[in-house]
Structures are given as structure tokens and as C-alpha cells.
mmCIF file of C-alpha atoms in Angstrom:
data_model
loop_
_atom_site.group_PDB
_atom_site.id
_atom_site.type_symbol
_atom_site.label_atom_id
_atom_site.label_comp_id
_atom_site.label_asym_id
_atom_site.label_seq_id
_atom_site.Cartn_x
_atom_site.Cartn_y
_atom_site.Cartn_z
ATOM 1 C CA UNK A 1 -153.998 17.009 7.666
ATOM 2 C CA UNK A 2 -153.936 20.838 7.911
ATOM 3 C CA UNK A 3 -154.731 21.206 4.391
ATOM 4 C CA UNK A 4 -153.915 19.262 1.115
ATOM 5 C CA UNK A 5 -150.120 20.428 0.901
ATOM 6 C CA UNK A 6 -148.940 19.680 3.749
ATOM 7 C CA UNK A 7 -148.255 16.743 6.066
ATOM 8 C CA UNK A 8 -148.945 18.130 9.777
ATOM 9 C CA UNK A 9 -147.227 21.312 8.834
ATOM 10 C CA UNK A 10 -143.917 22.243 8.347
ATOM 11 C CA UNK A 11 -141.142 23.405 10.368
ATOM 12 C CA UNK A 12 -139.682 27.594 9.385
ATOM 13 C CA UNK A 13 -136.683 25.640 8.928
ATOM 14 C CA UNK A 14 -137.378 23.164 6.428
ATOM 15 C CA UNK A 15 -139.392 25.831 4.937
ATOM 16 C CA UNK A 16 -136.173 28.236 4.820
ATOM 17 C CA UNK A 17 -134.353 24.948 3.844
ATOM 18 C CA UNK A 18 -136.991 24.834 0.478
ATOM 19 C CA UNK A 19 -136.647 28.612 -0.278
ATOM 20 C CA UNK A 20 -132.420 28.008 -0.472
ATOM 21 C CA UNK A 21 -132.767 24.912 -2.195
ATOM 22 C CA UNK A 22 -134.663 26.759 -4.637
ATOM 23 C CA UNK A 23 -132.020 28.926 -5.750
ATOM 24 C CA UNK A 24 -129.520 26.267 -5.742
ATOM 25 C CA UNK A 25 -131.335 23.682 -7.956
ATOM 26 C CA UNK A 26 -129.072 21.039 -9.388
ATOM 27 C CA UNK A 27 -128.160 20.763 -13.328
ATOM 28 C CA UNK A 28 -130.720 17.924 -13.579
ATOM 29 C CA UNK A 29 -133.437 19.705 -11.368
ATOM 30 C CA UNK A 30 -133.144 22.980 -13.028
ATOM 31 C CA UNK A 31 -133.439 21.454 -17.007
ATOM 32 C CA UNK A 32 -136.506 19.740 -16.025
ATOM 33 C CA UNK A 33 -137.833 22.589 -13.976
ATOM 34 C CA UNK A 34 -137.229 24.591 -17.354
ATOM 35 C CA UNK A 35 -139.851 21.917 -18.688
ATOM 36 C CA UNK A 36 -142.592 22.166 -15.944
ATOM 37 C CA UNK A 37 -143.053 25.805 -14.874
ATOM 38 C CA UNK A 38 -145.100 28.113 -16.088
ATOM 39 C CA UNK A 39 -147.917 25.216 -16.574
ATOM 40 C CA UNK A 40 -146.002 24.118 -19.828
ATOM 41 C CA UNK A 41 -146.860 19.780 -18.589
ATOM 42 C CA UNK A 42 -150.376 19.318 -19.372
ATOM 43 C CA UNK A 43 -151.598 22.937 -17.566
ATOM 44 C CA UNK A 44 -150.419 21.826 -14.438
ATOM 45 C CA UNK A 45 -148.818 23.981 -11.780
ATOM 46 C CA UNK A 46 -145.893 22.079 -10.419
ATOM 47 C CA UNK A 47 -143.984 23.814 -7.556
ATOM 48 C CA UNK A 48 -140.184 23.305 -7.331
ATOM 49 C CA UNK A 49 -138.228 22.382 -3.856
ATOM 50 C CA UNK A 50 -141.463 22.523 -1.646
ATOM 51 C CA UNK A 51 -141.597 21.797 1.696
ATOM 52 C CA UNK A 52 -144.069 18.885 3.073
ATOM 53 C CA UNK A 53 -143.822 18.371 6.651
ATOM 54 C CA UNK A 54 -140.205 17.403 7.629
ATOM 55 C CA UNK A 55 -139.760 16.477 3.937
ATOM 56 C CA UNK A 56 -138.680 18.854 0.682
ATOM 57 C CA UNK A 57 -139.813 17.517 -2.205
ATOM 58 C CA UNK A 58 -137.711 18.389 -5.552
ATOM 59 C CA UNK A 59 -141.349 18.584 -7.799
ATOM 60 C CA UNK A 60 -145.209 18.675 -6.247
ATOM 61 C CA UNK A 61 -147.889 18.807 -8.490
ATOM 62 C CA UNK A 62 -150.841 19.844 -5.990
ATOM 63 C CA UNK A 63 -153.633 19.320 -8.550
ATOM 64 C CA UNK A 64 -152.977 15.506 -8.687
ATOM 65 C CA UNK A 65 -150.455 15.379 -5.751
ATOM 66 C CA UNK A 66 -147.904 14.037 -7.791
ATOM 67 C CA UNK A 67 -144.453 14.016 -6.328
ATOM 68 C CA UNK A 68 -141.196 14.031 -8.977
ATOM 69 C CA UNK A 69 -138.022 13.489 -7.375
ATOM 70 C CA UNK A 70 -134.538 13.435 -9.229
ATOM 71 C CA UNK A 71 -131.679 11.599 -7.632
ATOM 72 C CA UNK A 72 -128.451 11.968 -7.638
ATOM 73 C CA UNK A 73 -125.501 9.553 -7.184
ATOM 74 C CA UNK A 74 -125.892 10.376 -3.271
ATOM 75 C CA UNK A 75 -128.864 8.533 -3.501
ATOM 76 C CA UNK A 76 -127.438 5.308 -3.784
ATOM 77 C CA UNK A 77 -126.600 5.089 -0.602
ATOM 78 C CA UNK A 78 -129.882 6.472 0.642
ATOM 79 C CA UNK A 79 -132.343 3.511 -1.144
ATOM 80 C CA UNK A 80 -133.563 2.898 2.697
ATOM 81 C CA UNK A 81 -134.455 6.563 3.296
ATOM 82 C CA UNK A 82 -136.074 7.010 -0.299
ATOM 83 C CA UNK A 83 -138.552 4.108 0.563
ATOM 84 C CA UNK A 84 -139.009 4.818 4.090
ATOM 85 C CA UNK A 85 -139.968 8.243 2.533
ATOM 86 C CA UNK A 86 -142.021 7.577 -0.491
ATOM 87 C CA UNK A 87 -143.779 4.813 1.715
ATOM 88 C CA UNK A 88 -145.045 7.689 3.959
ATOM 89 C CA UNK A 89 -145.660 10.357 1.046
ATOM 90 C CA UNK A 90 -147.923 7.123 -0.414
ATOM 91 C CA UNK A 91 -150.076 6.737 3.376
ATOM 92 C CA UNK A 92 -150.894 10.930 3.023
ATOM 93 C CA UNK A 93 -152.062 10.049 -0.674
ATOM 94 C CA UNK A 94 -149.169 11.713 -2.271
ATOM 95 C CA UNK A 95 -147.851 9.135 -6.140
ATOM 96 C CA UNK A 96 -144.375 9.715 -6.023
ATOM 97 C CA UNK A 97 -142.144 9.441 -9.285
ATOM 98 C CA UNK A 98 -138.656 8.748 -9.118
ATOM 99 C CA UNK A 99 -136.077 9.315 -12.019
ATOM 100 C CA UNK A 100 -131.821 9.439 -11.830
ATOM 101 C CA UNK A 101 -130.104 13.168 -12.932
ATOM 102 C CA UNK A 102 -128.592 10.433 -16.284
ATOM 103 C CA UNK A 103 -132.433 10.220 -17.099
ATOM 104 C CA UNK A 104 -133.263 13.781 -17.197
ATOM 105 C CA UNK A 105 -130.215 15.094 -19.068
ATOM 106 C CA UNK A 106 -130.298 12.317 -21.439
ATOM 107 C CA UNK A 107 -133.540 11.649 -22.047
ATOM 108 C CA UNK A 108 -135.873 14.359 -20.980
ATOM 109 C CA UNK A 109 -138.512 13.640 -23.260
ATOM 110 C CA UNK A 110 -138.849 10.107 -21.932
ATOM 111 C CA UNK A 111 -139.117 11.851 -18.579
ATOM 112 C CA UNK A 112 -141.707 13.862 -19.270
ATOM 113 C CA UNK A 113 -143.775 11.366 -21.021
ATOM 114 C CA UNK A 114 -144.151 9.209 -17.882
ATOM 115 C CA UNK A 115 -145.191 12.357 -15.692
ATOM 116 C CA UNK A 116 -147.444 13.381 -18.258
ATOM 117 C CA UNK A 117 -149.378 9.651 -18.439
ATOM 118 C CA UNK A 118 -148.942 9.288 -14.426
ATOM 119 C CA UNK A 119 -150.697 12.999 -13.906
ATOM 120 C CA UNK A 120 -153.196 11.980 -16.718
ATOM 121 C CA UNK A 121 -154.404 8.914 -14.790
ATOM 122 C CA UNK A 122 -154.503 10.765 -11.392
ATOM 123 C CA UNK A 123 -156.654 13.931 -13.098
ATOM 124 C CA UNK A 124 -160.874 13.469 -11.889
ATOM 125 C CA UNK A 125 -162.657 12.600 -14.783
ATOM 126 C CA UNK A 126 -164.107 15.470 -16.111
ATOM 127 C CA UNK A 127 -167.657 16.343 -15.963
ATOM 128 C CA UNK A 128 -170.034 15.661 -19.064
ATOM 129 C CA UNK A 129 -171.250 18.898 -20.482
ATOM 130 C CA UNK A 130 -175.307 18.333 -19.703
ATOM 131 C CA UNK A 131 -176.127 22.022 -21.494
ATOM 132 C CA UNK A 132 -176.389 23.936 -18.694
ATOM 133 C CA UNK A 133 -177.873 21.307 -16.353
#
């Protein structure tokens, strides 16, 4: 891997894909963005519609490399792709998290609550404080 973000690099245009999809975030996307920025889960940074290799991924936490995805009803047809997908994301070391626009507008804090406990598992342990050791 080129670095931790990224799966062999990506493309300039699934990058230019990210940066539109970013300004076009669904209903769904964009209430539980509202929820994540600004470090608001937990302190963690989560960066919305970001580009990893050919994929774009809705949510990336890069301090746990927790993926959040939100699907819509065009998903339903797509269960193949998802897995196919999320299989992959899972053999670069990437936990993907999975959750249906209903679940986010009607139940955000039930939403959250599973990120939160998935990123708390996937934190290092911290360090004992030794005094200055």
C-alpha cells in the first residue's frame, strides 16, 4: 500500500468523483455527517465521500480505518457488489459498517452507538502513564 488511506492509489477521476459527491450528499448521508464532523464521535476525524482506490467510501475513519456506508434502496439490487466490496476493503484491513438511509433518519442515535462501540474496540490500547518513564 502507498500509505494507510489508500488502496494502490486512486484514479483523478474517482478522486473528482469524491469531491462532487461531496457536495451532493444524500438526506441520510448529510444528517449523519452533521453527527460526525468536526470530531463530535468519540474525537475522531471521519472524512465524508473519500476516495480509496477505485472505491468512494460514504464515511472513513483513518484513525481506526473504520468504513460507514449508508445505503439506499439502489442497494438492493447491488448486495453482490457491496460484498464483493466490503470483502476487499476487509483484505486491506479496512472494518466496514453498513446501515440503510430508514436507520439513520429514524434512529440516528442507534446508529451512532454501534460506530461509537465498533471504533472503541478498534482504538490501540492506550499506554499506562509510568511517570515520565
Amino acid at each position: 500500500m502507498k500509505n494507510n488511506d489508500r488502496i494502490r492509489g486512486t484514479t483523478p477521476e474517482i478522486a473528482q468523483a469524491a469531491r462532487k459527491l461531496r457536495n451532493n450528499l444524500t438526506p441520510a448521508e448529510a444528517r449523519l455527517w452533521e453527527a460526525l464532523r468536526n470530531k463530535q464521535l468519540e474525537g475522531l476525524r471521519f472524512r465524508r465521500q473519500h476516495p480509496v482506490g477505485n472505491f468512494i467510501l460514504d464515511f472513513y475513519c483513518p484513525a481506526v480505518r473504520l468504513v460507514v456506508e449508508v445505503d439506499g434502496a439502489i442497494h438492493d439490487s447491488q448486495t453482490e457488489y457491496d460484498d464483493a466490496r466490503t470483502a476487499k476493503l476487509a483484505e486491506y484491513g479496512y472494518k466496514v459498517l453498513r446501515f440503510r438511509n430508514e436507520q439513520v433518519m429514524n434512529d440516528l442515535p442507534k446508529v451512532l452507538a454501534e460506530i461509537r462501540g465498533v471504533a472503541r474496540r478498534l482504538l490501540p490500547p492506550k499506554s499506562p502513564n509510568y511517570g515520565g518513564l
